[in-house]
């Protein structure tokens, strides 16, 4: 059974004696990410450099995210405090980190396209049909002459146009909502891949994704609420970030550039707690999947 309070309590208990080491690793991740961000801002006009930085950022994000999940798994299973060598060991696992990240992002993109393409096709067909319906190609000259002949026709045209815009806006709104819902569901379904690959570095990314989907069955809502439960801490971290970024030393432009970096620094203090809680959540849903028979030992081979 998924017990969010117990999961967070176990995570806090495990951080006793290990928090500073895990925080140091988290600051390395944040520091590298910020350096790449500032480099990308610096070379925005250089297209080739910008593309290379984007690719480099993708690889670094994949490796460091996996490494920290690996670090949390090793620490959670050990009776000793966290060792920084466990984090560096995770960094050395390039194959599962990069392939797992790319495979996950590929399927996220495919699901986004599965929502966007049909949605825009429907919207396009509706708009095209509405426009064509209002045109009489057999009497186009007369139509143009009488289009605004009197106030009544103008009012009818305006009302028709407003209705078309309203319906089109509603269609696009539904597309956006569907996109957000699908993105949340799929991101939660695939969210356990770093922890699965941390426990099984030699496992294929396809099998890791299938297991992640099985593990999260019936627990997507619980995992979503677990993530939301950290919102208060994250909002609290925004307060000093906004205050520092808005000091007189920064112009309005610099404040917009500095605030995300300052915010990232304060949020970094939460990373050990959040990641360890996610690790214990992973153990909980994994145990449930085995107990219900959805996953068997041979599935891990």
PDB file of N, CA and C in Angstrom, residues 43-141:
ATOM      1  N   UNK A  43      25.814  32.637 -25.906  1.00  0.00           N
ATOM      2  CA  UNK A  43      26.032  32.319 -27.314  1.00  0.00           C
ATOM      3  C   UNK A  43      24.709  32.136 -28.070  1.00  0.00           C
ATOM      4  N   UNK A  44      23.686  32.890 -27.668  1.00  0.00           N
ATOM      5  CA  UNK A  44      22.380  32.763 -28.323  1.00  0.00           C
ATOM      6  C   UNK A  44      22.455  33.056 -29.814  1.00  0.00           C
ATOM      7  N   UNK A  45      23.268  34.023 -30.191  1.00  0.00           N
ATOM      8  CA  UNK A  45      23.354  34.417 -31.600  1.00  0.00           C
ATOM      9  C   UNK A  45      24.194  33.459 -32.441  1.00  0.00           C
ATOM     10  N   UNK A  46      24.982  32.639 -31.788  1.00  0.00           N
ATOM     11  CA  UNK A  46      25.823  31.673 -32.511  1.00  0.00           C
ATOM     12  C   UNK A  46      25.045  30.371 -32.662  1.00  0.00           C
ATOM     13  N   UNK A  47      24.470  30.151 -33.844  1.00  0.00           N
ATOM     14  CA  UNK A  47      23.592  29.006 -34.061  1.00  0.00           C
ATOM     15  C   UNK A  47      24.304  27.674 -33.827  1.00  0.00           C
ATOM     16  N   UNK A  48      25.490  27.521 -34.391  1.00  0.00           N
ATOM     17  CA  UNK A  48      26.218  26.258 -34.271  1.00  0.00           C
ATOM     18  C   UNK A  48      26.559  25.959 -32.810  1.00  0.00           C
ATOM     19  N   UNK A  49      27.027  26.992 -32.114  1.00  0.00           N
ATOM     20  CA  UNK A  49      27.380  26.819 -30.697  1.00  0.00           C
ATOM     21  C   UNK A  49      26.131  26.516 -29.881  1.00  0.00           C
ATOM     22  N   UNK A  50      25.033  27.183 -30.206  1.00  0.00           N
ATOM     23  CA  UNK A  50      23.778  26.967 -29.485  1.00  0.00           C
ATOM     24  C   UNK A  50      23.287  25.531 -29.645  1.00  0.00           C
ATOM     25  N   UNK A  51      23.396  24.987 -30.853  1.00  0.00           N
ATOM     26  CA  UNK A  51      22.977  23.597 -31.097  1.00  0.00           C
ATOM     27  C   UNK A  51      23.860  22.635 -30.313  1.00  0.00           C
ATOM     28  N   UNK A  52      25.158  22.872 -30.334  1.00  0.00           N
ATOM     29  CA  UNK A  52      26.092  22.005 -29.601  1.00  0.00           C
ATOM     30  C   UNK A  52      25.824  22.063 -28.101  1.00  0.00           C
ATOM     31  N   UNK A  53      25.540  23.252 -27.598  1.00  0.00           N
ATOM     32  CA  UNK A  53      25.242  23.394 -26.173  1.00  0.00           C
ATOM     33  C   UNK A  53      23.943  22.668 -25.812  1.00  0.00           C
ATOM     34  N   UNK A  54      22.964  22.696 -26.704  1.00  0.00           N
ATOM     35  CA  UNK A  54      21.704  21.985 -26.469  1.00  0.00           C
ATOM     36  C   UNK A  54      21.939  20.486 -26.396  1.00  0.00           C
ATOM     37  N   UNK A  55      22.721  19.954 -27.333  1.00  0.00           N
ATOM     38  CA  UNK A  55      23.043  18.525 -27.328  1.00  0.00           C
ATOM     39  C   UNK A  55      23.836  18.149 -26.079  1.00  0.00           C
ATOM     40  N   UNK A  56      24.809  19.004 -25.747  1.00  0.00           N
ATOM     41  CA  UNK A  56      25.626  18.754 -24.555  1.00  0.00           C
ATOM     42  C   UNK A  56      24.761  18.785 -23.302  1.00  0.00           C
ATOM     43  N   UNK A  57      23.834  19.740 -23.246  1.00  0.00           N
ATOM     44  CA  UNK A  57      22.932  19.854 -22.100  1.00  0.00           C
ATOM     45  C   UNK A  57      22.068  18.607 -21.960  1.00  0.00           C
ATOM     46  N   UNK A  58      21.608  18.051 -23.092  1.00  0.00           N
ATOM     47  CA  UNK A  58      20.785  16.838 -23.068  1.00  0.00           C
ATOM     48  C   UNK A  58      21.556  15.671 -22.465  1.00  0.00           C
ATOM     49  N   UNK A  59      22.801  15.513 -22.909  1.00  0.00           N
ATOM     50  CA  UNK A  59      23.630  14.415 -22.413  1.00  0.00           C
ATOM     51  C   UNK A  59      23.928  14.590 -20.927  1.00  0.00           C
ATOM     52  N   UNK A  60      24.298  15.799 -20.538  1.00  0.00           N
ATOM     53  CA  UNK A  60      24.638  16.067 -19.138  1.00  0.00           C
ATOM     54  C   UNK A  60      23.426  15.859 -18.237  1.00  0.00           C
ATOM     55  N   UNK A  61      22.258  16.354 -18.682  1.00  0.00           N
ATOM     56  CA  UNK A  61      21.031  16.167 -17.897  1.00  0.00           C
ATOM     57  C   UNK A  61      20.727  14.689 -17.699  1.00  0.00           C
ATOM     58  N   UNK A  62      20.874  13.912 -18.770  1.00  0.00           N
ATOM     59  CA  UNK A  62      20.608  12.475 -18.691  1.00  0.00           C
ATOM     60  C   UNK A  62      21.547  11.795 -17.710  1.00  0.00           C
ATOM     61  N   UNK A  63      22.839  12.087 -17.828  1.00  0.00           N
ATOM     62  CA  UNK A  63      23.845  11.419 -16.991  1.00  0.00           C
ATOM     63  C   UNK A  63      23.686  11.798 -15.523  1.00  0.00           C
ATOM     64  N   UNK A  64      23.530  13.088 -15.244  1.00  0.00           N
ATOM     65  CA  UNK A  64      23.464  13.537 -13.852  1.00  0.00           C
ATOM     66  C   UNK A  64      22.149  13.125 -13.180  1.00  0.00           C
ATOM     67  N   UNK A  65      21.055  13.131 -13.923  1.00  0.00           N
ATOM     68  CA  UNK A  65      19.774  12.691 -13.351  1.00  0.00           C
ATOM     69  C   UNK A  65      19.836  11.219 -12.971  1.00  0.00           C
ATOM     70  N   UNK A  66      20.383  10.418 -13.878  1.00  0.00           N
ATOM     71  CA  UNK A  66      20.545   8.995 -13.589  1.00  0.00           C
ATOM     72  C   UNK A  66      21.496   8.801 -12.408  1.00  0.00           C
ATOM     73  N   UNK A  67      22.616   9.541 -12.410  1.00  0.00           N
ATOM     74  CA  UNK A  67      23.621   9.381 -11.354  1.00  0.00           C
ATOM     75  C   UNK A  67      23.035   9.677  -9.982  1.00  0.00           C
ATOM     76  N   UNK A  68      22.179  10.675  -9.896  1.00  0.00           N
ATOM     77  CA  UNK A  68      21.616  11.011  -8.589  1.00  0.00           C
ATOM     78  C   UNK A  68      20.595   9.963  -8.144  1.00  0.00           C
ATOM     79  N   UNK A  69      19.824   9.435  -9.089  1.00  0.00           N
ATOM     80  CA  UNK A  69      18.911   8.348  -8.742  1.00  0.00           C
ATOM     81  C   UNK A  69      19.703   7.130  -8.269  1.00  0.00           C
ATOM     82  N   UNK A  70      20.800   6.827  -8.967  1.00  0.00           N
ATOM     83  CA  UNK A  70      21.681   5.721  -8.574  1.00  0.00           C
ATOM     84  C   UNK A  70      22.239   5.969  -7.174  1.00  0.00           C
ATOM     85  N   UNK A  71      22.636   7.214  -6.908  1.00  0.00           N
ATOM     86  CA  UNK A  71      23.172   7.615  -5.609  1.00  0.00           C
ATOM     87  C   UNK A  71      22.134   7.375  -4.512  1.00  0.00           C
ATOM     88  N   UNK A  72      20.894   7.745  -4.758  1.00  0.00           N
ATOM     89  CA  UNK A  72      19.827   7.566  -3.770  1.00  0.00           C
ATOM     90  C   UNK A  72      19.548   6.088  -3.514  1.00  0.00           C
ATOM     91  N   UNK A  73      19.559   5.295  -4.577  1.00  0.00           N
ATOM     92  CA  UNK A  73      19.317   3.853  -4.425  1.00  0.00           C
ATOM     93  C   UNK A  73      20.417   3.215  -3.580  1.00  0.00           C
ATOM     94  N   UNK A  74      21.670   3.528  -3.900  1.00  0.00           N
ATOM     95  CA  UNK A  74      22.798   2.956  -3.144  1.00  0.00           C
ATOM     96  C   UNK A  74      22.745   3.377  -1.678  1.00  0.00           C
ATOM     97  N   UNK A  75      22.441   4.650  -1.442  1.00  0.00           N
ATOM     98  CA  UNK A  75      22.402   5.158  -0.070  1.00  0.00           C
ATOM     99  C   UNK A  75      21.250   4.534   0.714  1.00  0.00           C
ATOM    100  N   UNK A  76      20.090   4.390   0.065  1.00  0.00           N
ATOM    101  CA  UNK A  76      18.912   3.844   0.746  1.00  0.00           C
ATOM    102  C   UNK A  76      19.103   2.393   1.157  1.00  0.00           C
ATOM    103  N   UNK A  77      19.924   1.666   0.406  1.00  0.00           N
ATOM    104  CA  UNK A  77      20.140   0.242   0.693  1.00  0.00           C
ATOM    105  C   UNK A  77      21.303  -0.005   1.642  1.00  0.00           C
ATOM    106  N   UNK A  78      22.050   1.042   1.944  1.00  0.00           N
ATOM    107  CA  UNK A  78      23.226   0.892   2.801  1.00  0.00           C
ATOM    108  C   UNK A  78      22.901   1.289   4.239  1.00  0.00           C
ATOM    109  N   UNK A  79      23.528   0.610   5.162  1.00  0.00           N
ATOM    110  CA  UNK A  79      23.359   0.954   6.577  1.00  0.00           C
ATOM    111  C   UNK A  79      24.327   2.063   6.986  1.00  0.00           C
ATOM    112  N   UNK A  80      25.230   2.420   6.081  1.00  0.00           N
ATOM    113  CA  UNK A  80      26.212   3.473   6.342  1.00  0.00           C
ATOM    114  C   UNK A  80      25.758   4.785   5.704  1.00  0.00           C
ATOM    115  N   UNK A  81      26.349   5.908   6.170  1.00  0.00           N
ATOM    116  CA  UNK A  81      26.013   7.197   5.545  1.00  0.00           C
ATOM    117  C   UNK A  81      26.399   7.216   4.066  1.00  0.00           C
ATOM    118  N   UNK A  82      25.847   8.179   3.357  1.00  0.00           N
ATOM    119  CA  UNK A  82      26.089   8.286   1.920  1.00  0.00           C
ATOM    120  C   UNK A  82      27.576   8.480   1.617  1.00  0.00           C
ATOM    121  N   UNK A  83      28.028   7.861   0.542  1.00  0.00           N
ATOM    122  CA  UNK A  83      29.403   8.005   0.075  1.00  0.00           C
ATOM    123  C   UNK A  83      29.396   8.723  -1.269  1.00  0.00           C
ATOM    124  N   UNK A  84      30.247   9.729  -1.381  1.00  0.00           N
ATOM    125  CA  UNK A  84      30.285  10.495  -2.635  1.00  0.00           C
ATOM    126  C   UNK A  84      30.724   9.613  -3.799  1.00  0.00           C
ATOM    127  N   UNK A  85      31.466   8.564  -3.500  1.00  0.00           N
ATOM    128  CA  UNK A  85      31.920   7.647  -4.558  1.00  0.00           C
ATOM    129  C   UNK A  85      30.742   6.954  -5.242  1.00  0.00           C
ATOM    130  N   UNK A  86      29.628   6.804  -4.518  1.00  0.00           N
ATOM    131  CA  UNK A  86      28.443   6.199  -5.140  1.00  0.00           C
ATOM    132  C   UNK A  86      27.871   7.114  -6.221  1.00  0.00           C
ATOM    133  N   UNK A  87      27.956   8.412  -5.986  1.00  0.00           N
ATOM    134  CA  UNK A  87      27.495   9.365  -7.008  1.00  0.00           C
ATOM    135  C   UNK A  87      28.402   9.310  -8.237  1.00  0.00           C
ATOM    136  N   UNK A  88      29.699   9.310  -8.036  1.00  0.00           N
ATOM    137  CA  UNK A  88      30.626   9.252  -9.178  1.00  0.00           C
ATOM    138  C   UNK A  88      30.499   7.924  -9.919  1.00  0.00           C
ATOM    139  N   UNK A  89      30.178   6.864  -9.186  1.00  0.00           N
ATOM    140  CA  UNK A  89      29.946   5.574  -9.851  1.00  0.00           C
ATOM    141  C   UNK A  89      28.730   5.670 -10.770  1.00  0.00           C
ATOM    142  N   UNK A  90      27.690   6.366 -10.308  1.00  0.00           N
ATOM    143  CA  UNK A  90      26.510   6.554 -11.137  1.00  0.00           C
ATOM    144  C   UNK A  90      26.816   7.354 -12.388  1.00  0.00           C
ATOM    145  N   UNK A  91      27.697   8.351 -12.264  1.00  0.00           N
ATOM    146  CA  UNK A  91      28.082   9.163 -13.424  1.00  0.00           C
ATOM    147  C   UNK A  91      28.774   8.311 -14.479  1.00  0.00           C
ATOM    148  N   UNK A  92      29.473   7.270 -14.045  1.00  0.00           N
ATOM    149  CA  UNK A  92      30.216   6.430 -14.990  1.00  0.00           C
ATOM    150  C   UNK A  92      29.307   5.509 -15.806  1.00  0.00           C
ATOM    151  N   UNK A  93      28.055   5.367 -15.404  1.00  0.00           N
ATOM    152  CA  UNK A  93      27.115   4.501 -16.130  1.00  0.00           C
ATOM    153  C   UNK A  93      26.474   5.288 -17.279  1.00  0.00           C
ATOM    154  N   UNK A  94      27.225   5.520 -18.318  1.00  0.00           N
ATOM    155  CA  UNK A  94      26.758   6.377 -19.409  1.00  0.00           C
ATOM    156  C   UNK A  94      25.674   5.716 -20.258  1.00  0.00           C
ATOM    157  N   UNK A  95      25.816   4.421 -20.538  1.00  0.00           N
ATOM    158  CA  UNK A  95      24.884   3.767 -21.460  1.00  0.00           C
ATOM    159  C   UNK A  95      23.437   3.799 -20.953  1.00  0.00           C
ATOM    160  N   UNK A  96      23.155   3.288 -19.740  1.00  0.00           N
ATOM    161  CA  UNK A  96      21.750   3.323 -19.279  1.00  0.00           C
ATOM    162  C   UNK A  96      21.247   4.743 -19.076  1.00  0.00           C
ATOM    163  N   UNK A  97      22.132   5.650 -18.677  1.00  0.00           N
ATOM    164  CA  UNK A  97      21.703   7.032 -18.431  1.00  0.00           C
ATOM    165  C   UNK A  97      21.253   7.704 -19.718  1.00  0.00           C
ATOM    166  N   UNK A  98      22.099   7.674 -20.726  1.00  0.00           N
ATOM    167  CA  UNK A  98      21.805   8.379 -21.979  1.00  0.00           C
ATOM    168  C   UNK A  98      20.695   7.688 -22.756  1.00  0.00           C
ATOM    169  N   UNK A  99      20.801   6.364 -22.911  1.00  0.00           N
ATOM    170  CA  UNK A  99      19.782   5.639 -23.677  1.00  0.00           C
ATOM    171  C   UNK A  99      18.417   5.701 -22.989  1.00  0.00           C
ATOM    172  N   UNK A 100      18.405   5.567 -21.672  1.00  0.00           N
ATOM    173  CA  UNK A 100      17.147   5.637 -20.944  1.00  0.00           C
ATOM    174  C   UNK A 100      16.483   6.996 -21.092  1.00  0.00           C
ATOM    175  N   UNK A 101      17.276   8.058 -20.993  1.00  0.00           N
ATOM    176  CA  UNK A 101      16.737   9.413 -21.124  1.00  0.00           C
ATOM    177  C   UNK A 101      16.196   9.654 -22.532  1.00  0.00           C
ATOM    178  N   UNK A 102      16.972   9.276 -23.544  1.00  0.00           N
ATOM    179  CA  UNK A 102      16.553   9.501 -24.929  1.00  0.00           C
ATOM    180  C   UNK A 102      15.304   8.683 -25.274  1.00  0.00           C
ATOM    181  N   UNK A 103      15.247   7.440 -24.776  1.00  0.00           N
ATOM    182  CA  UNK A 103      14.084   6.585 -25.047  1.00  0.00           C
ATOM    183  C   UNK A 103      12.831   7.174 -24.405  1.00  0.00           C
ATOM    184  N   UNK A 104      12.988   7.674 -23.199  1.00  0.00           N
ATOM    185  CA  UNK A 104      11.863   8.293 -22.500  1.00  0.00           C
ATOM    186  C   UNK A 104      11.391   9.549 -23.234  1.00  0.00           C
ATOM    187  N   UNK A 105      12.322  10.401 -23.646  1.00  0.00           N
ATOM    188  CA  UNK A 105      11.958  11.630 -24.345  1.00  0.00           C
ATOM    189  C   UNK A 105      11.335  11.337 -25.705  1.00  0.00           C
ATOM    190  N   UNK A 106      11.826  10.296 -26.375  1.00  0.00           N
ATOM    191  CA  UNK A 106      11.268   9.917 -27.675  1.00  0.00           C
ATOM    192  C   UNK A 106       9.790   9.580 -27.554  1.00  0.00           C
ATOM    193  N   UNK A 107       9.434   8.776 -26.561  1.00  0.00           N
ATOM    194  CA  UNK A 107       8.039   8.385 -26.397  1.00  0.00           C
ATOM    195  C   UNK A 107       7.177   9.544 -25.904  1.00  0.00           C
ATOM    196  N   UNK A 108       7.775  10.458 -25.133  1.00  0.00           N
ATOM    197  CA  UNK A 108       7.029  11.648 -24.732  1.00  0.00           C
ATOM    198  C   UNK A 108       6.679  12.489 -25.955  1.00  0.00           C
ATOM    199  N   UNK A 109       7.626  12.653 -26.863  1.00  0.00           N
ATOM    200  CA  UNK A 109       7.388  13.424 -28.086  1.00  0.00           C
ATOM    201  C   UNK A 109       6.328  12.750 -28.946  1.00  0.00           C
ATOM    202  N   UNK A 110       6.419  11.422 -29.074  1.00  0.00           N
ATOM    203  CA  UNK A 110       5.440  10.699 -29.886  1.00  0.00           C
ATOM    204  C   UNK A 110       4.030  10.852 -29.323  1.00  0.00           C
ATOM    205  N   UNK A 111       3.894  10.810 -28.008  1.00  0.00           N
ATOM    206  CA  UNK A 111       2.576  10.983 -27.399  1.00  0.00           C
ATOM    207  C   UNK A 111       2.074  12.415 -27.578  1.00  0.00           C
ATOM    208  N   UNK A 112       2.975  13.391 -27.518  1.00  0.00           N
ATOM    209  CA  UNK A 112       2.571  14.771 -27.757  1.00  0.00           C
ATOM    210  C   UNK A 112       2.060  14.952 -29.190  1.00  0.00           C
ATOM    211  N   UNK A 113       2.763  14.337 -30.129  1.00  0.00           N
ATOM    212  CA  UNK A 113       2.339  14.412 -31.525  1.00  0.00           C
ATOM    213  C   UNK A 113       1.004  13.697 -31.731  1.00  0.00           C
ATOM    214  N   UNK A 114       0.808  12.590 -30.990  1.00  0.00           N
ATOM    215  CA  UNK A 114      -0.452  11.848 -31.108  1.00  0.00           C
ATOM    216  C   UNK A 114      -1.643  12.694 -30.679  1.00  0.00           C
ATOM    217  N   UNK A 115      -1.405  13.673 -29.817  1.00  0.00           N
ATOM    218  CA  UNK A 115      -2.475  14.581 -29.400  1.00  0.00           C
ATOM    219  C   UNK A 115      -2.558  15.790 -30.332  1.00  0.00           C
ATOM    220  N   UNK A 116      -1.402  16.355 -30.669  1.00  0.00           N
ATOM    221  CA  UNK A 116      -1.380  17.589 -31.445  1.00  0.00           C
ATOM    222  C   UNK A 116      -1.867  17.415 -32.882  1.00  0.00           C
ATOM    223  N   UNK A 117      -1.351  16.386 -33.555  1.00  0.00           N
ATOM    224  CA  UNK A 117      -1.660  16.230 -34.982  1.00  0.00           C
ATOM    225  C   UNK A 117      -3.162  16.068 -35.225  1.00  0.00           C
ATOM    226  N   UNK A 118      -3.840  15.107 -34.572  1.00  0.00           N
ATOM    227  CA  UNK A 118      -5.298  15.003 -34.804  1.00  0.00           C
ATOM    228  C   UNK A 118      -6.043  16.266 -34.382  1.00  0.00           C
ATOM    229  N   UNK A 119      -5.595  16.896 -33.305  1.00  0.00           N
ATOM    230  CA  UNK A 119      -6.267  18.107 -32.833  1.00  0.00           C
ATOM    231  C   UNK A 119      -6.197  19.234 -33.839  1.00  0.00           C
ATOM    232  N   UNK A 120      -5.011  19.466 -34.390  1.00  0.00           N
ATOM    233  CA  UNK A 120      -4.860  20.544 -35.363  1.00  0.00           C
ATOM    234  C   UNK A 120      -5.544  20.198 -36.685  1.00  0.00           C
ATOM    235  N   UNK A 121      -5.597  18.918 -37.024  1.00  0.00           N
ATOM    236  CA  UNK A 121      -6.322  18.511 -38.239  1.00  0.00           C
ATOM    237  C   UNK A 121      -7.810  18.823 -38.087  1.00  0.00           C
ATOM    238  N   UNK A 122      -8.374  18.471 -36.919  1.00  0.00           N
ATOM    239  CA  UNK A 122      -9.795  18.749 -36.659  1.00  0.00           C
ATOM    240  C   UNK A 122     -10.062  20.251 -36.692  1.00  0.00           C
ATOM    241  N   UNK A 123      -9.176  21.021 -36.038  1.00  0.00           N
ATOM    242  CA  UNK A 123      -9.353  22.476 -36.021  1.00  0.00           C
ATOM    243  C   UNK A 123      -9.240  23.053 -37.427  1.00  0.00           C
ATOM    244  N   UNK A 124      -8.292  22.549 -38.203  1.00  0.00           N
ATOM    245  CA  UNK A 124      -8.114  23.035 -39.568  1.00  0.00           C
ATOM    246  C   UNK A 124      -9.302  22.716 -40.452  1.00  0.00           C
ATOM    247  N   UNK A 125      -9.828  21.503 -40.309  1.00  0.00           N
ATOM    248  CA  UNK A 125     -11.003  21.112 -41.103  1.00  0.00           C
ATOM    249  C   UNK A 125     -12.206  21.981 -40.740  1.00  0.00           C
ATOM    250  N   UNK A 126     -12.378  22.247 -39.456  1.00  0.00           N
ATOM    251  CA  UNK A 126     -13.507  23.082 -39.028  1.00  0.00           C
ATOM    252  C   UNK A 126     -13.393  24.489 -39.604  1.00  0.00           C
ATOM    253  N   UNK A 127     -12.206  25.102 -39.487  1.00  0.00           N
ATOM    254  CA  UNK A 127     -12.029  26.461 -39.990  1.00  0.00           C
ATOM    255  C   UNK A 127     -12.194  26.518 -41.504  1.00  0.00           C
ATOM    256  N   UNK A 128     -11.605  25.541 -42.188  1.00  0.00           N
ATOM    257  CA  UNK A 128     -11.717  25.517 -43.649  1.00  0.00           C
ATOM    258  C   UNK A 128     -13.172  25.329 -44.071  1.00  0.00           C
ATOM    259  N   UNK A 129     -13.889  24.429 -43.396  1.00  0.00           N
ATOM    260  CA  UNK A 129     -15.290  24.200 -43.716  1.00  0.00           C
ATOM    261  C   UNK A 129     -16.133  25.430 -43.464  1.00  0.00           C
ATOM    262  N   UNK A 130     -15.845  26.155 -42.374  1.00  0.00           N
ATOM    263  CA  UNK A 130     -16.601  27.360 -42.055  1.00  0.00           C
ATOM    264  C   UNK A 130     -16.387  28.448 -43.101  1.00  0.00           C
ATOM    265  N   UNK A 131     -15.136  28.595 -43.517  1.00  0.00           N
ATOM    266  CA  UNK A 131     -14.818  29.621 -44.527  1.00  0.00           C
ATOM    267  C   UNK A 131     -15.474  29.293 -45.858  1.00  0.00           C
ATOM    268  N   UNK A 132     -15.336  28.020 -46.266  1.00  0.00           N
ATOM    269  CA  UNK A 132     -15.904  27.621 -47.555  1.00  0.00           C
ATOM    270  C   UNK A 132     -17.422  27.694 -47.551  1.00  0.00           C
ATOM    271  N   UNK A 133     -18.017  27.425 -46.409  1.00  0.00           N
ATOM    272  CA  UNK A 133     -19.475  27.460 -46.303  1.00  0.00           C
ATOM    273  C   UNK A 133     -20.013  28.876 -46.536  1.00  0.00           C
ATOM    274  N   UNK A 134     -19.230  29.859 -46.144  1.00  0.00           N
ATOM    275  CA  UNK A 134     -19.667  31.248 -46.285  1.00  0.00           C
ATOM    276  C   UNK A 134     -19.415  31.836 -47.657  1.00  0.00           C
ATOM    277  N   UNK A 135     -18.793  31.081 -48.543  1.00  0.00           N
ATOM    278  CA  UNK A 135     -18.471  31.591 -49.873  1.00  0.00           C
ATOM    279  C   UNK A 135     -19.348  30.945 -50.926  1.00  0.00           C
ATOM    280  N   UNK A 136     -19.863  31.769 -51.825  1.00  0.00           N
ATOM    281  CA  UNK A 136     -20.638  31.273 -52.965  1.00  0.00           C
ATOM    282  C   UNK A 136     -19.800  31.497 -54.219  1.00  0.00           C
ATOM    283  N   UNK A 137     -19.100  30.460 -54.604  1.00  0.00           N
ATOM    284  CA  UNK A 137     -18.173  30.615 -55.721  1.00  0.00           C
ATOM    285  C   UNK A 137     -18.894  30.837 -57.044  1.00  0.00           C
ATOM    286  N   UNK A 138     -20.167  30.489 -57.126  1.00  0.00           N
ATOM    287  CA  UNK A 138     -20.916  30.690 -58.368  1.00  0.00           C
ATOM    288  C   UNK A 138     -21.372  32.141 -58.535  1.00  0.00           C
ATOM    289  N   UNK A 139     -21.366  32.869 -57.437  1.00  0.00           N
ATOM    290  CA  UNK A 139     -21.826  34.258 -57.521  1.00  0.00           C
ATOM    291  C   UNK A 139     -20.900  35.147 -56.694  1.00  0.00           C
ATOM    292  N   UNK A 140     -19.602  34.979 -56.904  1.00  0.00           N
ATOM    293  CA  UNK A 140     -18.606  35.670 -56.100  1.00  0.00           C
ATOM    294  C   UNK A 140     -18.677  37.187 -56.279  1.00  0.00           C
ATOM    295  N   UNK A 141     -18.901  37.653 -57.509  1.00  0.00           N
ATOM    296  CA  UNK A 141     -18.947  39.101 -57.751  1.00  0.00           C
ATOM    297  C   UNK A 141     -20.081  39.755 -56.993  1.00  0.00           C
TER     298      UNK A 141
END
